[in-house]
Tab-separated table of N, CA and C in Angstrom:
chain	number	residue	atom	x	y	z
A	1	MET	N	-8.668	8.536	-1.269
A	1	MET	CA	-8.018	7.251	-1.276
A	1	MET	C	-6.607	7.396	-0.702
A	2	ALA	N	-6.270	6.502	0.175
A	2	ALA	CA	-4.934	6.529	0.764
A	2	ALA	C	-3.915	6.045	-0.255
A	3	ARG	N	-2.733	6.614	-0.196
A	3	ARG	CA	-1.708	6.246	-1.170
A	3	ARG	C	-0.404	5.852	-0.510
A	4	LYS	N	-0.399	5.744	0.831
A	4	LYS	CA	0.837	5.415	1.521
A	4	LYS	C	0.510	4.610	2.786
A	5	CYS	N	1.347	3.632	3.074
A	5	CYS	CA	1.193	2.816	4.277
A	5	CYS	C	1.627	3.639	5.485
A	6	ASP	N	0.826	3.620	6.550
A	6	ASP	CA	1.151	4.383	7.753
A	6	ASP	C	2.269	3.731	8.564
A	7	ILE	N	2.573	2.471	8.315
A	7	ILE	CA	3.592	1.767	9.088
A	7	ILE	C	4.956	1.851	8.408
A	8	CYS	N	5.042	1.447	7.153
A	8	CYS	CA	6.342	1.369	6.480
A	8	CYS	C	6.549	2.466	5.446
A	9	ASN	N	5.579	3.357	5.268
A	9	ASN	CA	5.638	4.461	4.300
A	9	ASN	C	5.798	3.990	2.858
A	10	LYS	N	5.383	2.769	2.567
A	10	LYS	CA	5.393	2.314	1.175
A	10	LYS	C	4.323	3.092	0.419
A	11	GLY	N	4.710	3.644	-0.732
A	11	GLY	CA	3.782	4.476	-1.484
A	11	GLY	C	3.737	4.105	-2.952
A	12	VAL	N	3.175	5.012	-3.731
A	12	VAL	CA	3.002	4.805	-5.157
A	12	VAL	C	4.345	4.942	-5.863
A	13	VAL	N	4.587	4.067	-6.846
A	13	VAL	CA	5.807	4.092	-7.640
A	13	VAL	C	5.413	4.337	-9.090
A	14	ALA	N	6.097	5.256	-9.755
A	14	ALA	CA	5.809	5.560	-11.153
A	14	ALA	C	6.848	4.895	-12.038
A	15	GLY	N	6.429	4.560	-13.235
A	15	GLY	CA	7.344	3.932	-14.168
A	15	GLY	C	6.763	3.900	-15.562
A	16	VAL	N	7.340	3.070	-16.402
A	16	VAL	CA	6.926	2.958	-17.789
A	16	VAL	C	6.459	1.536	-18.049
A	17	GLN	N	5.291	1.417	-18.679
A	17	GLN	CA	4.758	0.119	-19.061
A	17	GLN	C	5.014	-0.089	-20.547
A	18	TYR	N	5.514	-1.265	-20.903
A	18	TYR	CA	5.839	-1.573	-22.293
A	18	TYR	C	4.818	-2.551	-22.844
A	19	SER	N	4.306	-2.257	-24.033
A	19	SER	CA	3.395	-3.178	-24.699
A	19	SER	C	4.208	-4.249	-25.436
A	20	HIS	N	3.479	-5.158	-26.081
A	20	HIS	CA	4.159	-6.226	-26.818
A	20	HIS	C	4.991	-5.654	-27.968
A	21	SER	N	4.510	-4.556	-28.578
A	21	SER	CA	5.252	-3.921	-29.670
A	21	SER	C	6.246	-2.880	-29.156
A	22	HIS	N	6.438	-2.859	-27.846
A	22	HIS	CA	7.418	-2.010	-27.171
A	22	HIS	C	7.058	-0.528	-27.191
A	23	ARG	N	5.773	-0.233	-27.301
A	23	ARG	CA	5.312	1.145	-27.121
A	23	ARG	C	5.291	1.440	-25.634
A	24	GLN	N	5.614	2.671	-25.262
A	24	GLN	CA	5.715	3.038	-23.854
A	24	GLN	C	4.525	3.880	-23.430
A	25	SER	N	4.076	3.651	-22.199
A	25	SER	CA	3.066	4.511	-21.586
A	25	SER	C	3.372	4.600	-20.097
A	26	LYS	N	3.222	5.790	-19.559
A	26	LYS	CA	3.502	5.983	-18.145
A	26	LYS	C	2.350	5.425	-17.314
A	27	ARG	N	2.693	4.835	-16.188
A	27	ARG	CA	1.676	4.332	-15.269
A	27	ARG	C	2.238	4.324	-13.862
A	28	THR	N	1.363	4.064	-12.892
A	28	THR	CA	1.773	4.004	-11.492
A	28	THR	C	1.404	2.648	-10.924
A	29	TRP	N	2.194	2.202	-9.968
A	29	TRP	CA	1.925	0.978	-9.224
A	29	TRP	C	1.647	1.373	-7.794
A	30	ALA	N	0.481	1.013	-7.296
A	30	ALA	CA	0.071	1.389	-5.948
A	30	ALA	C	0.209	0.188	-5.016
A	31	PRO	N	0.539	0.426	-3.741
A	31	PRO	CA	0.610	-0.682	-2.788
A	31	PRO	C	-0.792	-1.191	-2.452
A	32	ASN	N	-0.854	-2.420	-2.008
A	32	ASN	CA	-2.126	-3.037	-1.625
A	32	ASN	C	-2.449	-2.600	-0.196
A	33	LEU	N	-3.226	-1.528	-0.060
A	33	LEU	CA	-3.519	-0.946	1.247
A	33	LEU	C	-4.887	-1.375	1.744
A	34	LYS	N	-4.964	-1.600	3.046
A	34	LYS	CA	-6.224	-1.912	3.711
A	34	LYS	C	-6.408	-0.929	4.859
A	35	ARG	N	-7.654	-0.517	5.085
A	35	ARG	CA	-7.966	0.384	6.201
A	35	ARG	C	-8.432	-0.493	7.357
A	36	VAL	N	-7.609	-0.604	8.392
A	36	VAL	CA	-7.894	-1.515	9.495
A	36	VAL	C	-7.855	-0.755	10.812
A	37	ARG	N	-8.505	-1.344	11.797
A	37	ARG	CA	-8.404	-0.816	13.159
A	37	ARG	C	-7.203	-1.470	13.814
A	38	ALA	N	-6.275	-0.639	14.249
A	38	ALA	CA	-5.053	-1.154	14.858
A	38	ALA	C	-4.805	-0.409	16.154
A	39	VAL	N	-4.048	-1.030	17.039
A	39	VAL	CA	-3.697	-0.413	18.317
A	39	VAL	C	-2.463	0.456	18.103
A	40	VAL	N	-2.639	1.766	18.295
A	40	VAL	CA	-1.549	2.730	18.155
A	40	VAL	C	-1.434	3.483	19.464
A	41	ASN	N	-0.286	3.337	20.141
A	41	ASN	CA	-0.038	3.970	21.441
A	41	ASN	C	-1.106	3.604	22.471
A	42	GLY	N	-1.557	2.353	22.426
A	42	GLY	CA	-2.508	1.867	23.416
A	42	GLY	C	-3.963	2.137	23.102
A	43	THR	N	-4.272	2.870	22.044
A	43	THR	CA	-5.660	3.164	21.688
A	43	THR	C	-5.939	2.661	20.274
A	44	PRO	N	-7.130	2.119	20.049
A	44	PRO	CA	-7.463	1.666	18.695
A	44	PRO	C	-7.733	2.846	17.770
A	45	GLN	N	-7.134	2.790	16.580
A	45	GLN	CA	-7.326	3.822	15.573
A	45	GLN	C	-7.448	3.165	14.210
A	46	ARG	N	-8.073	3.874	13.281
A	46	ARG	CA	-8.118	3.400	11.903
A	46	ARG	C	-6.869	3.885	11.185
A	47	VAL	N	-6.124	2.952	10.622
A	47	VAL	CA	-4.896	3.296	9.904
A	47	VAL	C	-4.894	2.578	8.554
A	48	ASN	N	-4.179	3.155	7.599
A	48	ASN	CA	-3.999	2.549	6.293
A	48	ASN	C	-2.706	1.745	6.318
A	49	VAL	N	-2.827	0.431	6.111
A	49	VAL	CA	-1.695	-0.470	6.259
A	49	VAL	C	-1.606	-1.335	5.009
A	50	CYS	N	-0.377	-1.547	4.517
A	50	CYS	CA	-0.201	-2.446	3.381
A	50	CYS	C	-0.328	-3.890	3.872
A	51	THR	N	-0.650	-4.769	2.950
A	51	THR	CA	-0.894	-6.156	3.323
A	51	THR	C	0.385	-6.859	3.757
A	52	ARG	N	1.530	-6.365	3.325
A	52	ARG	CA	2.788	-6.978	3.766
A	52	ARG	C	3.012	-6.722	5.259
A	53	CYS	N	2.691	-5.516	5.734
A	53	CYS	CA	2.821	-5.220	7.162
A	53	CYS	C	1.810	-6.017	7.978
A	54	LEU	N	0.610	-6.208	7.440
A	54	LEU	CA	-0.380	-7.021	8.146
A	54	LEU	C	0.085	-8.466	8.261
A	55	ARG	N	0.625	-8.995	7.178
A	55	ARG	CA	1.035	-10.399	7.152
A	55	ARG	C	2.252	-10.650	8.017
A	56	SER	N	3.168	-9.688	8.077
A	56	SER	CA	4.404	-9.885	8.824
A	56	SER	C	4.232	-9.642	10.325
A	57	GLY	N	3.082	-9.120	10.746
A	57	GLY	CA	2.824	-8.916	12.164
A	57	GLY	C	3.329	-7.598	12.704
A	58	LYS	N	3.580	-6.617	11.833
A	58	LYS	CA	4.032	-5.302	12.297
A	58	LYS	C	2.891	-4.494	12.882
A	59	VAL	N	1.658	-4.966	12.680
A	59	VAL	CA	0.468	-4.242	13.133
A	59	VAL	C	-0.299	-5.116	14.113
A	60	GLU	N	-0.681	-4.545	15.241
A	60	GLU	CA	-1.520	-5.257	16.205
A	60	GLU	C	-2.955	-4.842	15.956
A	61	ARG	N	-3.785	-5.774	15.513
A	61	ARG	CA	-5.171	-5.467	15.181
A	61	ARG	C	-5.978	-5.227	16.447
A	62	ALA	N	-6.882	-4.253	16.381
A	62	ALA	CA	-7.790	-3.986	17.490
A	62	ALA	C	-9.099	-4.715	17.195
A	63	ILE	N	-9.597	-5.432	18.178
A	63	ILE	CA	-10.818	-6.222	17.971
A	63	ILE	C	-11.964	-5.621	18.766
């Protein structure tokens, strides 16, 4: 499983989750990654891209 965006290098962030009674447990937050075909250096390749990069137009999709 991919854990980092190939465009913006957004990756997994670790932190502490608090319950209603304020008990702590460690957890990770992962970016919303999609495996898409994109044009990289003029050739289509499969890359792992976060949905924010897809939405903002930083990635040119290969069709």
